[in-house]
Coordinates of C-alpha atoms and ligand atoms in Angstrom, one line a residue:
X1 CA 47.5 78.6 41.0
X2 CA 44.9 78.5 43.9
X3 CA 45.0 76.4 46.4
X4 CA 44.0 72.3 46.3
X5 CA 42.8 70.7 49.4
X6 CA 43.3 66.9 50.0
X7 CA 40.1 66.2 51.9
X8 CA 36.9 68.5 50.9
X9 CA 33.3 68.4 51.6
X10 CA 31.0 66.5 49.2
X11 CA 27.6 64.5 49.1
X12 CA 27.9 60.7 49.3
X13 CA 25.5 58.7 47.8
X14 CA 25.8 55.3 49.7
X15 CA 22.6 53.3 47.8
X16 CA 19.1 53.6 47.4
X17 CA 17.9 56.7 50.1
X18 CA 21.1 57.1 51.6
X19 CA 23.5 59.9 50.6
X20 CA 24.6 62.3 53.4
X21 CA 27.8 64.4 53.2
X22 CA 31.3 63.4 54.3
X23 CA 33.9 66.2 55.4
X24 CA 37.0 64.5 54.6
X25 CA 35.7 63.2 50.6
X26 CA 39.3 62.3 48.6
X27 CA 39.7 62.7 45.1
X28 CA 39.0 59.3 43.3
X29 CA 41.1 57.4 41.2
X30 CA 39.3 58.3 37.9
X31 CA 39.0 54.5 36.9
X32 CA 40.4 55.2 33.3
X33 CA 42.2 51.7 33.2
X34 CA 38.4 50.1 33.6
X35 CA 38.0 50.7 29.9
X36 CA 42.1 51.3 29.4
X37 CA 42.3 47.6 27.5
X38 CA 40.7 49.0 24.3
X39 CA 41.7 52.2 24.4
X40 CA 45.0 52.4 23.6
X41 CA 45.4 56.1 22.6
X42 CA 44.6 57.2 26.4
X43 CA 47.1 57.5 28.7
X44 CA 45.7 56.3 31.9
X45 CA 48.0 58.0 33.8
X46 CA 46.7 61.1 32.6
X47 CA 46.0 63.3 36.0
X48 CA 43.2 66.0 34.2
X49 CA 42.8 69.4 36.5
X50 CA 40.9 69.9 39.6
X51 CA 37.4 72.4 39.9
X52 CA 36.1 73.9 42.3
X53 CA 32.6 73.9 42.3
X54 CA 29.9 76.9 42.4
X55 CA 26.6 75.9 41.9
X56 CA 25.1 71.9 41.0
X57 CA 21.7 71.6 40.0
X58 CA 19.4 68.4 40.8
X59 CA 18.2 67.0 37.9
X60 CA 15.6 64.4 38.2
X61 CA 17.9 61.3 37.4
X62 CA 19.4 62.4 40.6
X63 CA 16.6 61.9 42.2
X64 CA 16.0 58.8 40.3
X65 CA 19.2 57.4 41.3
X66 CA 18.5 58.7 45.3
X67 CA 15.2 56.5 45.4
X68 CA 16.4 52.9 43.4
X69 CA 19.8 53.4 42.6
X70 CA 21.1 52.8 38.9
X71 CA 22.3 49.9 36.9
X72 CA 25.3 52.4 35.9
X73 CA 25.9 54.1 39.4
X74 CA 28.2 51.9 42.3
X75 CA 28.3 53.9 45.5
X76 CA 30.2 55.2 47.1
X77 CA 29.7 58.5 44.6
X78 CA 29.2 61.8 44.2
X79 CA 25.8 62.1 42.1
X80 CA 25.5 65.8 40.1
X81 CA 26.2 66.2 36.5
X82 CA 24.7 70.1 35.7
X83 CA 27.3 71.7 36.8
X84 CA 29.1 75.4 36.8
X85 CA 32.5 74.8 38.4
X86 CA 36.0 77.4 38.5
X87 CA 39.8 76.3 37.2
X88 CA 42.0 76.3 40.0
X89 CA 45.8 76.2 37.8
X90 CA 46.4 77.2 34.5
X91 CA 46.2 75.4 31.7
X92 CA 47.2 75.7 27.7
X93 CA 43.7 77.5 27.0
X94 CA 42.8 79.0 30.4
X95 CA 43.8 81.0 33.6
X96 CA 43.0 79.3 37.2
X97 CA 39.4 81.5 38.2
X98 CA 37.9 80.8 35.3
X99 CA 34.2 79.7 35.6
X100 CA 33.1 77.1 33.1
X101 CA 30.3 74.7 32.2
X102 CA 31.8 71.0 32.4
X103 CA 31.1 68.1 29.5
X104 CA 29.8 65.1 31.6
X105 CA 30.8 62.6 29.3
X106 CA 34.4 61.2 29.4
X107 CA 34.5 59.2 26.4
X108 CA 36.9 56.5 25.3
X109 CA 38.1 58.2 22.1
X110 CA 38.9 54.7 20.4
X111 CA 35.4 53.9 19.6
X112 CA 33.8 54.3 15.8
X113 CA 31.8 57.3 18.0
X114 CA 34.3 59.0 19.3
X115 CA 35.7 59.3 15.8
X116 CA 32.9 60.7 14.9
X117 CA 32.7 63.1 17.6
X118 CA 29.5 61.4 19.3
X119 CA 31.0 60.8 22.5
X120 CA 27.3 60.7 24.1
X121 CA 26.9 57.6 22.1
X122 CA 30.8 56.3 23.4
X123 CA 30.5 52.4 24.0
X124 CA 32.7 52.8 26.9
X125 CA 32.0 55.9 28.1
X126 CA 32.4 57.6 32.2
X127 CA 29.8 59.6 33.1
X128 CA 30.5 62.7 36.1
X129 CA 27.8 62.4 38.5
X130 CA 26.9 58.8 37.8
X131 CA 30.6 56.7 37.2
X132 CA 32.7 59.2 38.1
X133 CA 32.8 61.5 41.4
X134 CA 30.3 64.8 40.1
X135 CA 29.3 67.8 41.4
X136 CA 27.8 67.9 44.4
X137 CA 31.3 68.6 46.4
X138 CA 33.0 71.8 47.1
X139 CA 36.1 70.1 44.8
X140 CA 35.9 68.0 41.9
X141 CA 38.6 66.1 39.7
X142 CA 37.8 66.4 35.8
X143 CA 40.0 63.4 33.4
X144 CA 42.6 65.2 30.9
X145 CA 40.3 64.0 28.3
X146 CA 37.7 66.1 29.1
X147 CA 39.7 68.8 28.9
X148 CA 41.4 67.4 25.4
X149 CA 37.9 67.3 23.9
X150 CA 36.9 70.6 24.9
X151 CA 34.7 69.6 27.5
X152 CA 35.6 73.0 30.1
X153 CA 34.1 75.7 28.1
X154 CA 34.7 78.9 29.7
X155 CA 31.3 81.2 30.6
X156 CA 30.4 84.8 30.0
X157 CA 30.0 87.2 33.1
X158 CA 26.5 88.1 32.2
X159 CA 25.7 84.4 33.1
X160 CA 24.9 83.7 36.8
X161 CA 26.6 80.0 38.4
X162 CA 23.2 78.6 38.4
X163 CA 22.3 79.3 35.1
X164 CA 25.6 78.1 33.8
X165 CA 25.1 75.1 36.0
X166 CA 21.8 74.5 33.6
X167 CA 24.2 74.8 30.1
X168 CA 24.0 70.7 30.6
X169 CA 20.6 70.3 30.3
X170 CA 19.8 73.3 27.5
X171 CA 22.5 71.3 25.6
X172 CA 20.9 68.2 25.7
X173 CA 17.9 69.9 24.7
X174 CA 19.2 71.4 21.9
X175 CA 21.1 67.8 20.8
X176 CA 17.0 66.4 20.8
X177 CA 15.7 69.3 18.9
X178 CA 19.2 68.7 16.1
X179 CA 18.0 65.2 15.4
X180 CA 14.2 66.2 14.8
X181 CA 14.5 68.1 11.4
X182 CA 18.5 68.9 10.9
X183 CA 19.9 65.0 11.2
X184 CA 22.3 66.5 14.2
X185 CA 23.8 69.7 12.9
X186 CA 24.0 72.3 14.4
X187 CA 20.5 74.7 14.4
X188 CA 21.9 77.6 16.2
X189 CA 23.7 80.9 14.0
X190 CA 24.1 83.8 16.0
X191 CA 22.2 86.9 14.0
X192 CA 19.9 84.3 12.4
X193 CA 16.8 84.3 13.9
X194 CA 15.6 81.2 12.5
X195 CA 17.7 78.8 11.1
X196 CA 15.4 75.5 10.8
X197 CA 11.9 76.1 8.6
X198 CA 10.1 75.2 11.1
X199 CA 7.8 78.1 12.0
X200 CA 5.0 76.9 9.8
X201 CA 5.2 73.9 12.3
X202 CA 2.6 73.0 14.7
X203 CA 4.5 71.7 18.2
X204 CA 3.6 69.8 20.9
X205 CA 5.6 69.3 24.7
X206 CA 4.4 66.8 26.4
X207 CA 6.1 67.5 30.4
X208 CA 5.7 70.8 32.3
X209 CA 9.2 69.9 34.1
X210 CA 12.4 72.0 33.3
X211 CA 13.0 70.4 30.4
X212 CA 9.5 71.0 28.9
X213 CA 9.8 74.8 29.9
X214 CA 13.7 74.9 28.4
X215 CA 11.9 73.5 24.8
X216 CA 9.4 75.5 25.2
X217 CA 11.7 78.4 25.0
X218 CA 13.6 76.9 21.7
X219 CA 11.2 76.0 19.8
X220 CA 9.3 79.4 20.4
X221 CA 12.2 81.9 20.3
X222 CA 14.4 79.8 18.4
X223 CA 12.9 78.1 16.3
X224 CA 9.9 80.3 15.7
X225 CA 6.7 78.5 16.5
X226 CA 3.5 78.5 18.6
X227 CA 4.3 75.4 20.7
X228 CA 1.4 74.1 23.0
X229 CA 2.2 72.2 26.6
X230 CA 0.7 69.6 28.4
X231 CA 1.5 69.0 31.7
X232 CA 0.3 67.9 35.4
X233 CA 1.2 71.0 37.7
X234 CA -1.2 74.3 37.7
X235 CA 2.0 76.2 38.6
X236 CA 4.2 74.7 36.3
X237 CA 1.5 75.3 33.2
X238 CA 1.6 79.0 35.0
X239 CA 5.5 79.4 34.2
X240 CA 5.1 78.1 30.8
X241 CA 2.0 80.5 30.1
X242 CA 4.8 83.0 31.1
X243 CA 7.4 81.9 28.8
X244 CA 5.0 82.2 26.0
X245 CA 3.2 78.4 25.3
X246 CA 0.3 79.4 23.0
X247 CA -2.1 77.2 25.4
X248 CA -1.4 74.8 28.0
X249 CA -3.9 71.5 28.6
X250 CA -3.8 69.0 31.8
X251 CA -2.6 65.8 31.0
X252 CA -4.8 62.5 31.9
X253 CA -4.8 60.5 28.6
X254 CA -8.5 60.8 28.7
X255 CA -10.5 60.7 25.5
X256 CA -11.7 64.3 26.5
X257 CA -8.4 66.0 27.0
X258 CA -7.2 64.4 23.6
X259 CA -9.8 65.2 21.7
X260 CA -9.9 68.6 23.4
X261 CA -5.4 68.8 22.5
X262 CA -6.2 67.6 18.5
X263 CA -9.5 69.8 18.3
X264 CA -6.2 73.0 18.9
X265 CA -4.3 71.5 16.5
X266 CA -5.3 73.7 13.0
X267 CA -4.9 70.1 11.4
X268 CA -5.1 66.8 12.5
X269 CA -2.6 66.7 15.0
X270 CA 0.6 68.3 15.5
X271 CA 3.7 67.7 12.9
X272 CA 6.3 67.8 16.1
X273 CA 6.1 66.1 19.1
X274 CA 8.1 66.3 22.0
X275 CA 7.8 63.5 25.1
X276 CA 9.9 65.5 28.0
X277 CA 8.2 63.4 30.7
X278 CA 9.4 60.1 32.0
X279 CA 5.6 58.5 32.4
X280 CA 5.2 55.8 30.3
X281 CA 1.5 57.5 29.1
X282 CA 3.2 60.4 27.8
X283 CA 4.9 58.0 24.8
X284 CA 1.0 57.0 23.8
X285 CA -0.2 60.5 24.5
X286 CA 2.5 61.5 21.8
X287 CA 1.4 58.8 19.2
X288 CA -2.7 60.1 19.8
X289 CA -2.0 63.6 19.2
X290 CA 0.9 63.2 16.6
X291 CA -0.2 64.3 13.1
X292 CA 0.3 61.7 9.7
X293 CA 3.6 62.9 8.7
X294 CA 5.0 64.3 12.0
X295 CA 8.0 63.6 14.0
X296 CA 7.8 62.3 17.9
X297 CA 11.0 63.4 19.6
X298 CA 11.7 60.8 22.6
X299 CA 13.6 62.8 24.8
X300 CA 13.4 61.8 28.7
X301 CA 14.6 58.2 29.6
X302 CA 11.1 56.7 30.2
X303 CA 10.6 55.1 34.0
X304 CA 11.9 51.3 33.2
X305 CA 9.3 48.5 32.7
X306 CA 6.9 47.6 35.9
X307 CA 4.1 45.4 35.5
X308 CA 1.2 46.9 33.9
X309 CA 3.0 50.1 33.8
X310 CA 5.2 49.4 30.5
X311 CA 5.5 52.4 28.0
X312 CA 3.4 51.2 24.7
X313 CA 4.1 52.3 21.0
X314 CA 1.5 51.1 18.6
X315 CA 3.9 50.0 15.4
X316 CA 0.6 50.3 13.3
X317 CA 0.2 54.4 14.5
X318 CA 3.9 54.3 12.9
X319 CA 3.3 52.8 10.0
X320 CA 0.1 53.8 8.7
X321 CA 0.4 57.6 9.7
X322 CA 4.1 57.6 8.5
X323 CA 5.7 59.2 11.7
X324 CA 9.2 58.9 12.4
X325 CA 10.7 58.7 15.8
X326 CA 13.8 60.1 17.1
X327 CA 15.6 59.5 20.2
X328 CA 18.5 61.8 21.7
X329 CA 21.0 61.0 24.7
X330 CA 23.1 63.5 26.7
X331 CA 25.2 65.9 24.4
X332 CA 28.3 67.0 22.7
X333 CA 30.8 70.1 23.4
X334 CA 29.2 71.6 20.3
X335 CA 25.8 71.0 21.7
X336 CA 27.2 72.9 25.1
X337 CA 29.1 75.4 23.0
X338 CA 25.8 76.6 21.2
X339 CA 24.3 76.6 24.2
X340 CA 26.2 78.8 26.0
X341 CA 25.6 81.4 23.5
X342 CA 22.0 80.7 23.1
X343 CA 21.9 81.6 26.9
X344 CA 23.6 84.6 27.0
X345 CA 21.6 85.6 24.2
X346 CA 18.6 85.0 26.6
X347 CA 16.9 83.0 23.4
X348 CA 16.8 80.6 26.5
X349 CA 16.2 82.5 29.7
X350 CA 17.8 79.8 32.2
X351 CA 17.5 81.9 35.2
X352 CA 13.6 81.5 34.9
X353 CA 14.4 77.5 34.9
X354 CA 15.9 77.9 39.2
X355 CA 13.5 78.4 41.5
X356 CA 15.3 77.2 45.0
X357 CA 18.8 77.3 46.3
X358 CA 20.9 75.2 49.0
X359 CA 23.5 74.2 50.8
X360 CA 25.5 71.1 50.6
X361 CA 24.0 69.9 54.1
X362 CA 20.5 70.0 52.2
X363 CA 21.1 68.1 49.8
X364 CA 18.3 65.6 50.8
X365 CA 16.1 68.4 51.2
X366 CA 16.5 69.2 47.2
X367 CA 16.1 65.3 46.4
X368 CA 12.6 65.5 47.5
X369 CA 12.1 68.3 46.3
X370 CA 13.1 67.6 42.5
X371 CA 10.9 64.1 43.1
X372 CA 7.8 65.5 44.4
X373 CA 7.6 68.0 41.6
X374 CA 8.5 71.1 43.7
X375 CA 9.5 74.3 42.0
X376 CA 11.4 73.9 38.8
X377 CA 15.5 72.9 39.4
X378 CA 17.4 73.2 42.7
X379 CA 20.9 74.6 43.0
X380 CA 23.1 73.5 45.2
X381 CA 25.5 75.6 46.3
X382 CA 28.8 73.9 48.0
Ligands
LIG401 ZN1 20.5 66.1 34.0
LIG402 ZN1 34.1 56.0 22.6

């Protein structure tokens, strides 16, 4: 067993635009008696294990919750949920030193969800990084639930500590893509090359951001198709050029550009769309370029409603062109577990999805960054 501080460094998020790091962070009480009066089956009690972390990377609800705070988040708290973290004791399934990707989601396991094994739906569910202290901190303390449901999966070597750190988001990716065409199973076989029939599929991303670029990658080497990407930033289109997007078109909503995205399309629009972009004009982009038919894949939480700035979905596009939407929310260990080996099969080549590392102390400095559209993820390294 390694050694466990008492007091460690972390990054304390105080309320909207403050967060600066304290020296002598505890770990928290993990608040499991909040929800304790329905669930009966945990023991609340329970002490989980502590990590130490490697490498954290800022995802854009970070930098959400930096600028307005979050219904969900009460500060004090340590923000960061894409994490890559190392086992400091041993435990039934594990040796201390080992490096693993960590579940987020602590769920209840009482609720009809949990028995189902959709703990990212929970009804009473903690959250690292948003309810409970996350990753941002040289130490974190992980509930004996999340280690019950398999939520420490160990990593390869071949995968670096910020590329494990982004297992979270290729996870939830993968969780969006599951409910397009496979109603949630699973859509990853290793030595299949192609285990949807979707490659006769025309694809659209709509969001030039990490996650646009990480479904980019599935649904091209995955899933076999020629997706297209519209985005906002020249050097983001660059990257996803790069990776292999068939053509990439600037997004403005105009009547030009939309014309100019369906006159691409072979047909009359595009049989899968994907919204990875939290602008409310990326939802009625979607339903424009959207073939009769076709599938519109919500996937980014879209910005809350501001007046005259409210996300619109025309019921009539839905019902006369027959389109079905999905949504998708977080992930579930089988979602991480197929991740993990989608990475180190480089299907997914997350390495390509960090472009900046920093410390602990620059923290703030990566907040703006990941808001202002800056590079692709930042890792921060404790
Ligand atoms: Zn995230
Ligand atoms: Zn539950």
């Amino acid at each position: 067993m390694k050694e466990i501080p008492s007091k460690f460094r972390a990054a304390v998020f105080y309320g909207p635009g403050r967060i600066s790091v304290d020296s002598k962070r505890e770990f928290q009480p993990l608040r499991v008696s909040e929800y304790d009066n329905n669930a009966t089956n945990i023991k609340s009690n329970s002490r989980g294990t502590i990590l130490k972390v490697r490498s954290c990377c800022v995802c854009g609800y970070d930098a959400r919750v930096f600028r307005n705070g979050h219904r969900k988040v009460k500060p004090p708290i340590v923000l960061g949920h894409e994490i890559c973290a190392e086992t400091l004791e041993d435990t039934s399934i594990m040796s201390a030193g080992t490096r693993v990707a960590v579940y987020p989601v602590l769920p209840c396991l009482s609720c009809k969800y949990c028995y189902y094994k959709m703990y990212n739906l929970c009804t009473n569910m903690q959250e690292v990084g948003s309810t409970l202290d996350g990753g941002f901190a040289e130490y974190m303390h992980i509930p004996q639930e999340t280690v019950q449901i398999g939520g420490l999966l160990p990593l390869p070597d071949s995968l670096g500590d910020d590329e494990a750190s982004l297992i979270e988001p290729l996870a939830c990716c993968l969780n969006g893509i599951s409910q397009i065409s496979h109603n949630g199973r699973s859509i990853y076989r290793r030595g299949s090359s192609n285990a949807l029939q979707t490659d006769d599929k025309s694809v659209a991303i709509i969001g030039d951001g990490p996650i646009g670029l990480i479904h980019l990658q599935l649904f091209k080497n995955l899933l076999r198709t020629k997706p297209i990407l519209i985005g906002k930033i020249s050097e983001r289109m660059d990257i996803a050029r790069s990776l292999g997007a068939k053509r990439t078109f600037f997004s403005n909503n105009t009547d030009a550009t939309v014309s100019e995205i369906l006159q691409f399309s072979d047909s009359d629009g595009y049989d899968l769309v994907v919204v990875a972009s939290s602008d409310p004009s990326a939802l009625e982009l979607a339903t424009m370029i959207a073939s009769k038919g076709s599938t519109i894949s919500v996937f980014a939480g879209i910005k809350e409603k501001s007046a005259g700035n409210a996300a619109t979905l025309d019921p009539n596009i839905i019902h006369y062109n027959q389109i079905s939407v999905t949504g998708s929310f977080s992930s579930t260990p089988d979602n991480f577990k197929q991740a993990i080996q989608i990475a180190t099969d480089k299907v997914v080549d997350l390495s390509k999805i960090v472009t900046r590392q920093c410390s602990l102390d620059r923290i703030t400095d990566a907040l703006f960054l990941t808001e202002n559209y800056k590079g692709l993820r930042t890792a921060v390294i404790p």
